[in-house]
């Protein structure tokens, strides 16, 4: 069961162009591109939206850094888990459950990601997500970055790899953007701000669009489709 926030005032459904009432909601997702559970959560959210035609969702991705101090040339995976979690085997112990969860939603974490030896910084990928947002392609960019990293094994801090991936979703001007420091400070500031909201990633914040100042319903982790459907139903009936 998902813990619900305050209900707030009475809200009404909006009507779409086809004359059918849909509940418009905002879903803000706090995520790091190096978090595989964020891709699992995205898949489950998308499956829930397919099963809830009465929901019209606008999705926005917010930055989070699991380790913003990773060196540019990366850190061995076992060292990362030792330094951040006190046990170098945390990643290995997590992998069977992650691989199984991925399979359930059609994602392959075994072929490439399970063999990853180095974790690299993600600031450039977060800046690219912000760049894509301004061109109306943020969600597509996030999906492409997940595939680039977890399936293709490319580097989240490689300008070359990021430019290639951005081209797939139709973004231009990415090389010059990434080679500058544009948006770097604002992305770090945004991540610092949302860290007070999220202890880990992914964290999903859901609100009715017709009451943007209401307290969002929040939950974390690779939540199953049923968890999203429960929240969607609550938001459609809230009064």
Short mmCIF file of N, CA and C in Angstrom, two decimals, residues 2-174:
data_model
loop_
_atom_site.label_atom_id
_atom_site.label_comp_id
_atom_site.label_asym_id
_atom_site.label_seq_id
_atom_site.Cartn_x
_atom_site.Cartn_y
_atom_site.Cartn_z
N UNK A 2 0.50 2.23 -0.80
CA UNK A 2 1.27 3.46 -0.90
C UNK A 2 0.73 4.48 0.09
N UNK A 3 1.59 5.11 0.90
CA UNK A 3 1.11 6.11 1.84
C UNK A 3 0.68 7.37 1.11
N UNK A 4 -0.56 7.78 1.30
CA UNK A 4 -1.08 8.95 0.61
C UNK A 4 -0.82 10.21 1.41
N UNK A 5 -0.62 11.31 0.71
CA UNK A 5 -0.49 12.60 1.35
C UNK A 5 -1.87 13.19 1.61
N UNK A 6 -1.91 14.48 1.95
CA UNK A 6 -3.18 15.12 2.25
C UNK A 6 -4.02 15.22 0.98
N UNK A 7 -5.34 15.16 1.15
CA UNK A 7 -6.23 15.17 0.00
C UNK A 7 -6.42 16.56 -0.58
N UNK A 8 -6.41 17.59 0.26
CA UNK A 8 -6.59 18.93 -0.25
C UNK A 8 -8.03 19.22 -0.61
N UNK A 9 -8.24 20.24 -1.45
CA UNK A 9 -9.58 20.68 -1.81
C UNK A 9 -10.15 19.83 -2.93
N UNK A 10 -11.44 20.02 -3.21
CA UNK A 10 -12.10 19.30 -4.29
C UNK A 10 -11.48 19.69 -5.62
N UNK A 11 -11.30 18.71 -6.48
CA UNK A 11 -10.69 18.94 -7.78
C UNK A 11 -11.53 18.26 -8.85
N UNK A 12 -11.49 18.80 -10.04
CA UNK A 12 -12.30 18.26 -11.12
C UNK A 12 -11.42 17.73 -12.23
N UNK A 13 -11.95 16.77 -12.98
CA UNK A 13 -11.24 16.24 -14.13
C UNK A 13 -11.25 17.26 -15.25
N UNK A 14 -10.23 17.17 -16.12
CA UNK A 14 -10.21 18.03 -17.30
C UNK A 14 -10.65 17.23 -18.50
N UNK A 15 -11.07 17.91 -19.52
CA UNK A 15 -11.57 17.24 -20.72
C UNK A 15 -10.54 17.34 -21.82
N UNK A 16 -10.25 16.21 -22.46
CA UNK A 16 -9.28 16.26 -23.55
C UNK A 16 -9.99 16.57 -24.86
N UNK A 17 -9.24 16.62 -25.94
CA UNK A 17 -9.78 17.01 -27.23
C UNK A 17 -10.83 16.06 -27.77
N UNK A 18 -10.87 14.85 -27.26
CA UNK A 18 -11.85 13.88 -27.75
C UNK A 18 -13.14 13.90 -26.95
N UNK A 19 -13.22 14.82 -25.97
CA UNK A 19 -14.43 14.94 -25.19
C UNK A 19 -14.53 13.97 -24.04
N UNK A 20 -13.48 13.22 -23.77
CA UNK A 20 -13.49 12.29 -22.65
C UNK A 20 -12.72 12.89 -21.49
N UNK A 21 -13.26 12.68 -20.31
CA UNK A 21 -12.62 13.25 -19.12
C UNK A 21 -11.37 12.47 -18.74
N UNK A 22 -10.30 13.18 -18.56
CA UNK A 22 -9.05 12.58 -18.08
C UNK A 22 -8.55 13.38 -16.90
N UNK A 23 -7.93 12.70 -15.98
CA UNK A 23 -7.33 13.36 -14.83
C UNK A 23 -5.90 13.72 -15.21
N UNK A 24 -5.59 14.99 -15.18
CA UNK A 24 -4.25 15.44 -15.53
C UNK A 24 -3.39 15.44 -14.27
N UNK A 25 -2.26 14.75 -14.35
CA UNK A 25 -1.36 14.68 -13.20
C UNK A 25 0.06 15.03 -13.62
N UNK A 26 0.81 15.47 -12.64
CA UNK A 26 2.24 15.75 -12.81
C UNK A 26 3.03 14.68 -12.08
N UNK A 27 3.97 14.05 -12.78
CA UNK A 27 4.85 13.07 -12.16
C UNK A 27 6.28 13.59 -12.25
N UNK A 28 6.86 13.94 -11.11
CA UNK A 28 8.26 14.35 -11.07
C UNK A 28 9.08 13.17 -10.55
N UNK A 29 10.12 12.81 -11.29
CA UNK A 29 10.92 11.64 -10.95
C UNK A 29 12.33 12.10 -10.60
N UNK A 30 12.73 11.83 -9.37
CA UNK A 30 14.09 12.13 -8.92
C UNK A 30 14.94 10.90 -9.21
N UNK A 31 15.99 11.08 -10.00
CA UNK A 31 16.68 9.92 -10.56
C UNK A 31 18.15 10.24 -10.82
N UNK A 32 18.96 9.21 -10.77
CA UNK A 32 20.34 9.30 -11.27
C UNK A 32 20.48 8.32 -12.42
N UNK A 33 21.15 8.72 -13.46
CA UNK A 33 21.28 7.85 -14.64
C UNK A 33 22.08 6.59 -14.35
N UNK A 34 22.86 6.58 -13.26
CA UNK A 34 23.61 5.38 -12.91
C UNK A 34 22.83 4.46 -11.96
N UNK A 35 21.54 4.74 -11.78
CA UNK A 35 20.68 3.93 -10.92
C UNK A 35 19.82 3.00 -11.76
N UNK A 36 20.12 1.70 -11.79
CA UNK A 36 19.34 0.79 -12.63
C UNK A 36 17.89 0.66 -12.20
N UNK A 37 17.61 0.82 -10.90
CA UNK A 37 16.23 0.73 -10.43
C UNK A 37 15.38 1.87 -10.98
N UNK A 38 16.03 2.96 -11.38
CA UNK A 38 15.28 4.07 -11.99
C UNK A 38 14.69 3.64 -13.33
N UNK A 39 15.41 2.81 -14.07
CA UNK A 39 14.86 2.32 -15.35
C UNK A 39 13.73 1.33 -15.10
N UNK A 40 13.90 0.48 -14.09
CA UNK A 40 12.82 -0.46 -13.72
C UNK A 40 11.58 0.32 -13.31
N UNK A 41 11.75 1.34 -12.47
CA UNK A 41 10.62 2.16 -12.04
C UNK A 41 9.95 2.86 -13.20
N UNK A 42 10.74 3.35 -14.15
CA UNK A 42 10.19 4.01 -15.34
C UNK A 42 9.32 3.05 -16.13
N UNK A 43 9.80 1.82 -16.31
CA UNK A 43 9.04 0.82 -17.05
C UNK A 43 7.71 0.51 -16.35
N UNK A 44 7.75 0.36 -15.03
CA UNK A 44 6.53 0.05 -14.30
C UNK A 44 5.54 1.22 -14.35
N UNK A 45 6.05 2.44 -14.28
CA UNK A 45 5.19 3.62 -14.40
C UNK A 45 4.52 3.65 -15.77
N UNK A 46 5.30 3.39 -16.81
CA UNK A 46 4.75 3.42 -18.16
C UNK A 46 3.70 2.32 -18.37
N UNK A 47 3.94 1.15 -17.78
CA UNK A 47 2.96 0.07 -17.87
C UNK A 47 1.67 0.47 -17.17
N UNK A 48 1.79 1.14 -16.03
CA UNK A 48 0.61 1.58 -15.30
C UNK A 48 -0.17 2.62 -16.10
N UNK A 49 0.53 3.52 -16.76
CA UNK A 49 -0.15 4.54 -17.56
C UNK A 49 -0.91 3.90 -18.73
N UNK A 50 -0.36 2.83 -19.29
CA UNK A 50 -1.06 2.12 -20.36
C UNK A 50 -2.36 1.50 -19.84
N UNK A 51 -2.37 1.12 -18.57
CA UNK A 51 -3.54 0.48 -17.97
C UNK A 51 -4.51 1.49 -17.36
N UNK A 52 -4.17 2.76 -17.43
CA UNK A 52 -5.01 3.81 -16.83
C UNK A 52 -5.31 4.89 -17.86
N UNK A 53 -6.16 4.60 -18.83
CA UNK A 53 -6.44 5.57 -19.89
C UNK A 53 -7.13 6.84 -19.40
N UNK A 54 -7.61 6.81 -18.15
CA UNK A 54 -8.25 7.99 -17.58
C UNK A 54 -7.23 9.00 -17.04
N UNK A 55 -5.94 8.63 -17.10
CA UNK A 55 -4.87 9.50 -16.60
C UNK A 55 -4.12 10.13 -17.78
N UNK A 56 -3.92 11.44 -17.69
CA UNK A 56 -3.08 12.16 -18.65
C UNK A 56 -1.90 12.72 -17.86
N UNK A 57 -0.73 12.11 -18.02
CA UNK A 57 0.42 12.44 -17.17
C UNK A 57 1.47 13.27 -17.90
N UNK A 58 1.96 14.27 -17.22
CA UNK A 58 3.14 15.00 -17.67
C UNK A 58 4.29 14.59 -16.77
N UNK A 59 5.38 14.11 -17.38
CA UNK A 59 6.50 13.56 -16.63
C UNK A 59 7.70 14.51 -16.72
N UNK A 60 8.34 14.75 -15.60
CA UNK A 60 9.55 15.55 -15.58
C UNK A 60 10.60 14.84 -14.73
N UNK A 61 11.84 14.89 -15.20
CA UNK A 61 12.95 14.21 -14.51
C UNK A 61 13.81 15.23 -13.79
N UNK A 62 14.07 14.95 -12.51
CA UNK A 62 14.90 15.82 -11.68
C UNK A 62 16.20 15.11 -11.33
N UNK A 63 17.31 15.85 -11.22
CA UNK A 63 18.62 15.22 -11.02
C UNK A 63 18.89 14.81 -9.58
N UNK A 64 19.66 13.75 -9.45
CA UNK A 64 20.13 13.25 -8.16
C UNK A 64 21.51 12.65 -8.41
N UNK A 65 22.41 12.79 -7.45
CA UNK A 65 23.75 12.22 -7.60
C UNK A 65 24.00 11.20 -6.49
N UNK A 66 24.07 9.95 -6.87
CA UNK A 66 24.42 8.92 -5.90
C UNK A 66 25.84 9.13 -5.37
N UNK A 67 26.69 9.70 -6.21
CA UNK A 67 28.04 10.06 -5.78
C UNK A 67 28.55 11.14 -6.72
N UNK A 68 28.41 12.39 -6.31
CA UNK A 68 28.82 13.48 -7.19
C UNK A 68 30.33 13.71 -7.17
N UNK A 69 31.03 12.94 -6.33
CA UNK A 69 32.48 13.11 -6.23
C UNK A 69 33.27 12.04 -7.00
N UNK A 70 32.59 11.28 -7.83
CA UNK A 70 33.31 10.30 -8.64
C UNK A 70 34.34 11.01 -9.53
N UNK A 71 35.56 10.49 -9.60
CA UNK A 71 36.57 11.12 -10.47
C UNK A 71 36.21 10.96 -11.94
N UNK A 72 36.71 11.83 -12.77
CA UNK A 72 36.36 11.82 -14.19
C UNK A 72 36.72 10.49 -14.85
N UNK A 73 37.80 9.85 -14.41
CA UNK A 73 38.18 8.57 -15.00
C UNK A 73 37.50 7.39 -14.30
N UNK A 74 36.60 7.71 -13.36
CA UNK A 74 35.78 6.67 -12.75
C UNK A 74 36.39 6.03 -11.52
N UNK A 75 35.61 5.13 -10.91
CA UNK A 75 36.04 4.41 -9.71
C UNK A 75 35.62 2.95 -9.86
N UNK A 76 36.50 2.01 -9.52
CA UNK A 76 36.11 0.59 -9.58
C UNK A 76 34.83 0.34 -8.78
N UNK A 77 33.98 -0.52 -9.33
CA UNK A 77 32.67 -0.76 -8.73
C UNK A 77 32.78 -1.19 -7.27
N UNK A 78 33.68 -2.13 -6.98
CA UNK A 78 33.80 -2.62 -5.61
C UNK A 78 34.28 -1.51 -4.66
N UNK A 79 35.15 -0.62 -5.15
CA UNK A 79 35.60 0.52 -4.33
C UNK A 79 34.44 1.47 -4.08
N UNK A 80 33.60 1.67 -5.10
CA UNK A 80 32.44 2.54 -4.96
C UNK A 80 31.53 2.05 -3.83
N UNK A 81 31.21 0.76 -3.84
CA UNK A 81 30.31 0.22 -2.82
C UNK A 81 30.97 0.19 -1.44
N UNK A 82 32.27 -0.05 -1.40
CA UNK A 82 32.97 -0.02 -0.12
C UNK A 82 32.93 1.39 0.47
N UNK A 83 33.21 2.40 -0.36
CA UNK A 83 33.29 3.77 0.12
C UNK A 83 31.92 4.34 0.47
N UNK A 84 30.87 3.94 -0.25
CA UNK A 84 29.55 4.53 -0.06
C UNK A 84 28.63 3.71 0.84
N UNK A 85 28.86 2.40 0.89
CA UNK A 85 27.95 1.53 1.63
C UNK A 85 28.68 0.65 2.66
N UNK A 86 30.00 0.76 2.71
CA UNK A 86 30.76 0.03 3.72
C UNK A 86 31.03 -1.42 3.40
N UNK A 87 30.60 -1.87 2.21
CA UNK A 87 30.76 -3.28 1.85
C UNK A 87 30.99 -3.38 0.35
N UNK A 88 32.15 -3.83 -0.09
CA UNK A 88 32.43 -3.89 -1.53
C UNK A 88 31.55 -4.90 -2.28
N UNK A 89 30.85 -5.77 -1.56
CA UNK A 89 30.04 -6.81 -2.21
C UNK A 89 28.58 -6.41 -2.38
N UNK A 90 28.21 -5.18 -1.99
CA UNK A 90 26.80 -4.75 -2.08
C UNK A 90 26.28 -4.89 -3.50
N UNK A 91 27.07 -4.43 -4.47
CA UNK A 91 26.63 -4.49 -5.86
C UNK A 91 26.42 -5.92 -6.34
N UNK A 92 27.36 -6.80 -6.00
CA UNK A 92 27.23 -8.21 -6.39
C UNK A 92 26.01 -8.85 -5.75
N UNK A 93 25.75 -8.51 -4.49
CA UNK A 93 24.62 -9.09 -3.79
C UNK A 93 23.29 -8.60 -4.34
N UNK A 94 23.28 -7.37 -4.85
CA UNK A 94 22.06 -6.78 -5.40
C UNK A 94 21.72 -7.33 -6.79
N UNK A 95 22.75 -7.76 -7.53
CA UNK A 95 22.59 -8.03 -8.95
C UNK A 95 21.54 -9.09 -9.30
N UNK A 96 21.48 -10.25 -8.61
CA UNK A 96 20.46 -11.24 -8.99
C UNK A 96 19.03 -10.70 -8.93
N UNK A 97 18.73 -9.94 -7.87
CA UNK A 97 17.40 -9.36 -7.75
C UNK A 97 17.12 -8.33 -8.83
N UNK A 98 18.14 -7.52 -9.16
CA UNK A 98 18.00 -6.52 -10.21
C UNK A 98 17.78 -7.18 -11.56
N UNK A 99 18.57 -8.22 -11.86
CA UNK A 99 18.43 -8.91 -13.14
C UNK A 99 17.03 -9.50 -13.28
N UNK A 100 16.53 -10.10 -12.20
CA UNK A 100 15.19 -10.68 -12.22
C UNK A 100 14.12 -9.61 -12.41
N UNK A 101 14.26 -8.49 -11.70
CA UNK A 101 13.29 -7.39 -11.83
C UNK A 101 13.32 -6.83 -13.25
N UNK A 102 14.53 -6.73 -13.82
CA UNK A 102 14.64 -6.25 -15.19
C UNK A 102 13.95 -7.16 -16.18
N UNK A 103 14.14 -8.45 -16.01
CA UNK A 103 13.52 -9.41 -16.92
C UNK A 103 12.00 -9.28 -16.91
N UNK A 104 11.44 -9.02 -15.74
CA UNK A 104 9.98 -8.92 -15.63
C UNK A 104 9.42 -7.77 -16.44
N UNK A 105 10.25 -6.75 -16.69
CA UNK A 105 9.76 -5.60 -17.46
C UNK A 105 10.50 -5.45 -18.80
N UNK A 106 11.16 -6.53 -19.22
CA UNK A 106 11.79 -6.54 -20.54
C UNK A 106 13.12 -5.84 -20.63
N UNK A 107 13.85 -5.72 -19.51
CA UNK A 107 15.14 -5.05 -19.51
C UNK A 107 16.25 -6.06 -19.21
N UNK A 108 17.37 -5.90 -19.88
CA UNK A 108 18.50 -6.82 -19.72
C UNK A 108 19.63 -6.13 -18.97
N UNK A 109 19.79 -6.47 -17.69
CA UNK A 109 20.90 -5.94 -16.91
C UNK A 109 22.05 -6.94 -16.80
N UNK A 110 21.86 -8.13 -17.36
CA UNK A 110 22.85 -9.19 -17.17
C UNK A 110 23.97 -9.12 -18.19
N UNK A 111 23.63 -8.91 -19.45
CA UNK A 111 24.62 -9.03 -20.52
C UNK A 111 25.76 -8.04 -20.37
N UNK A 112 25.44 -6.78 -20.06
CA UNK A 112 26.45 -5.72 -20.03
C UNK A 112 26.64 -5.13 -18.64
N UNK A 113 25.55 -4.67 -18.03
CA UNK A 113 25.67 -3.92 -16.78
C UNK A 113 26.25 -4.76 -15.65
N UNK A 114 25.88 -6.02 -15.57
CA UNK A 114 26.37 -6.86 -14.47
C UNK A 114 27.88 -7.06 -14.53
N UNK A 115 28.47 -6.79 -15.68
CA UNK A 115 29.92 -6.97 -15.86
C UNK A 115 30.68 -5.64 -15.80
N UNK A 116 29.95 -4.56 -15.53
CA UNK A 116 30.57 -3.24 -15.48
C UNK A 116 31.62 -3.18 -14.37
N UNK A 117 32.79 -2.65 -14.68
CA UNK A 117 33.90 -2.63 -13.71
C UNK A 117 34.14 -1.25 -13.11
N UNK A 118 33.67 -0.19 -13.81
CA UNK A 118 33.96 1.19 -13.41
C UNK A 118 32.66 1.99 -13.39
N UNK A 119 32.46 2.79 -12.33
CA UNK A 119 31.37 3.77 -12.30
C UNK A 119 31.97 5.14 -12.57
N UNK A 120 31.31 5.89 -13.43
CA UNK A 120 31.80 7.21 -13.82
C UNK A 120 30.80 8.30 -13.44
N UNK A 121 31.26 9.56 -13.36
CA UNK A 121 30.35 10.65 -12.95
C UNK A 121 29.22 10.86 -13.96
N UNK A 122 28.09 11.37 -13.46
CA UNK A 122 26.89 11.48 -14.29
C UNK A 122 26.46 12.91 -14.59
N UNK A 123 27.26 13.90 -14.22
CA UNK A 123 26.85 15.29 -14.39
C UNK A 123 26.56 15.61 -15.85
N UNK A 124 27.37 15.13 -16.77
CA UNK A 124 27.12 15.46 -18.19
C UNK A 124 25.79 14.88 -18.66
N UNK A 125 25.46 13.68 -18.20
CA UNK A 125 24.18 13.08 -18.61
C UNK A 125 23.01 13.87 -18.04
N UNK A 126 23.15 14.38 -16.81
CA UNK A 126 22.07 15.19 -16.22
C UNK A 126 21.92 16.52 -16.95
N UNK A 127 23.03 17.10 -17.35
CA UNK A 127 22.96 18.34 -18.14
C UNK A 127 22.27 18.07 -19.47
N UNK A 128 22.56 16.92 -20.07
CA UNK A 128 21.92 16.57 -21.35
C UNK A 128 20.41 16.40 -21.17
N UNK A 129 20.00 15.83 -20.05
CA UNK A 129 18.56 15.69 -19.76
C UNK A 129 17.92 17.07 -19.65
N UNK A 130 18.61 18.00 -19.03
CA UNK A 130 18.09 19.37 -18.92
C UNK A 130 18.02 20.03 -20.30
N UNK A 131 19.04 19.81 -21.11
CA UNK A 131 19.06 20.34 -22.48
C UNK A 131 17.88 19.78 -23.28
N UNK A 132 17.64 18.48 -23.14
CA UNK A 132 16.55 17.84 -23.87
C UNK A 132 15.19 18.36 -23.41
N UNK A 133 15.08 18.70 -22.14
CA UNK A 133 13.82 19.24 -21.62
C UNK A 133 13.43 20.51 -22.37
N UNK A 134 14.39 21.36 -22.65
CA UNK A 134 14.10 22.62 -23.33
C UNK A 134 13.66 22.38 -24.77
N UNK A 135 13.95 21.21 -25.30
CA UNK A 135 13.54 20.88 -26.66
C UNK A 135 12.36 19.90 -26.68
N UNK A 136 11.74 19.71 -25.51
CA UNK A 136 10.56 18.88 -25.42
C UNK A 136 10.81 17.40 -25.60
N UNK A 137 12.05 16.95 -25.31
CA UNK A 137 12.38 15.54 -25.53
C UNK A 137 13.06 14.92 -24.31
N UNK A 138 12.69 15.39 -23.13
CA UNK A 138 13.37 14.93 -21.92
C UNK A 138 13.14 13.44 -21.67
N UNK A 139 11.90 12.99 -21.74
CA UNK A 139 11.60 11.60 -21.43
C UNK A 139 12.29 10.66 -22.42
N UNK A 140 12.28 11.05 -23.69
CA UNK A 140 12.96 10.23 -24.72
C UNK A 140 14.47 10.19 -24.46
N UNK A 141 15.02 11.32 -24.00
CA UNK A 141 16.46 11.36 -23.73
C UNK A 141 16.82 10.47 -22.57
N UNK A 142 15.99 10.47 -21.53
CA UNK A 142 16.26 9.61 -20.37
C UNK A 142 16.25 8.15 -20.78
N UNK A 143 15.25 7.76 -21.56
CA UNK A 143 15.17 6.37 -22.03
C UNK A 143 16.41 6.00 -22.85
N UNK A 144 16.83 6.90 -23.73
CA UNK A 144 18.00 6.63 -24.56
C UNK A 144 19.27 6.52 -23.72
N UNK A 145 19.38 7.34 -22.69
CA UNK A 145 20.56 7.28 -21.81
C UNK A 145 20.60 5.96 -21.04
N UNK A 146 19.45 5.53 -20.53
CA UNK A 146 19.41 4.25 -19.84
C UNK A 146 19.87 3.12 -20.77
N UNK A 147 19.36 3.13 -21.99
CA UNK A 147 19.72 2.07 -22.94
C UNK A 147 21.20 2.15 -23.29
N UNK A 148 21.69 3.36 -23.50
CA UNK A 148 23.10 3.57 -23.83
C UNK A 148 24.01 2.99 -22.76
N UNK A 149 23.62 3.21 -21.50
CA UNK A 149 24.48 2.82 -20.38
C UNK A 149 24.33 1.35 -20.02
N UNK A 150 23.10 0.91 -19.81
CA UNK A 150 22.88 -0.44 -19.27
C UNK A 150 22.95 -1.54 -20.31
N UNK A 151 22.62 -1.22 -21.55
CA UNK A 151 22.61 -2.23 -22.61
C UNK A 151 23.85 -2.13 -23.50
N UNK A 152 24.18 -0.89 -23.90
CA UNK A 152 25.29 -0.71 -24.83
C UNK A 152 26.62 -0.56 -24.11
N UNK A 153 26.60 -0.30 -22.81
CA UNK A 153 27.83 -0.21 -22.04
C UNK A 153 28.66 1.03 -22.31
N UNK A 154 28.01 2.09 -22.82
CA UNK A 154 28.74 3.33 -23.08
C UNK A 154 28.84 4.17 -21.82
N UNK A 155 29.69 5.20 -21.87
CA UNK A 155 30.03 5.96 -20.67
C UNK A 155 29.13 7.19 -20.51
N UNK A 156 28.62 7.38 -19.31
CA UNK A 156 27.73 8.51 -19.04
C UNK A 156 28.47 9.84 -19.00
N UNK A 157 29.79 9.83 -18.96
CA UNK A 157 30.53 11.09 -18.96
C UNK A 157 31.31 11.29 -20.25
N UNK A 158 31.04 10.48 -21.26
CA UNK A 158 31.72 10.61 -22.55
C UNK A 158 30.93 11.54 -23.47
N UNK A 159 31.52 12.66 -23.83
CA UNK A 159 30.85 13.58 -24.75
C UNK A 159 30.53 12.87 -26.06
N UNK A 160 31.46 12.07 -26.56
CA UNK A 160 31.23 11.35 -27.82
C UNK A 160 30.01 10.44 -27.72
N UNK A 161 29.93 9.65 -26.66
CA UNK A 161 28.82 8.72 -26.50
C UNK A 161 27.50 9.47 -26.29
N UNK A 162 27.55 10.55 -25.53
CA UNK A 162 26.33 11.32 -25.27
C UNK A 162 25.83 12.01 -26.53
N UNK A 163 26.73 12.52 -27.34
CA UNK A 163 26.33 13.17 -28.60
C UNK A 163 25.68 12.14 -29.52
N UNK A 164 26.27 10.96 -29.63
CA UNK A 164 25.70 9.90 -30.48
C UNK A 164 24.29 9.55 -30.01
N UNK A 165 24.12 9.46 -28.72
CA UNK A 165 22.82 9.08 -28.16
C UNK A 165 21.80 10.19 -28.34
N UNK A 166 22.24 11.44 -28.18
CA UNK A 166 21.33 12.57 -28.37
C UNK A 166 20.84 12.66 -29.81
N UNK A 167 21.70 12.29 -30.76
CA UNK A 167 21.31 12.33 -32.16
C UNK A 167 20.17 11.34 -32.45
N UNK A 168 20.17 10.23 -31.71
CA UNK A 168 19.13 9.21 -31.89
C UNK A 168 17.75 9.79 -31.59
N UNK A 169 17.67 10.70 -30.60
CA UNK A 169 16.38 11.29 -30.25
C UNK A 169 16.15 12.63 -30.94
N UNK A 170 17.04 12.98 -31.85
CA UNK A 170 16.83 14.16 -32.68
C UNK A 170 17.30 15.47 -32.08
N UNK A 171 18.26 15.42 -31.17
CA UNK A 171 18.80 16.65 -30.60
C UNK A 171 20.03 17.09 -31.38
N UNK A 172 20.18 18.37 -31.55
CA UNK A 172 21.36 18.92 -32.23
C UNK A 172 22.04 19.93 -31.32
N UNK A 173 23.27 20.29 -31.66
CA UNK A 173 24.02 21.27 -30.87
C UNK A 173 24.54 20.73 -29.56
N UNK A 174 24.52 19.42 -29.39
CA UNK A 174 24.84 18.82 -28.09
C UNK A 174 26.34 18.89 -27.79
#
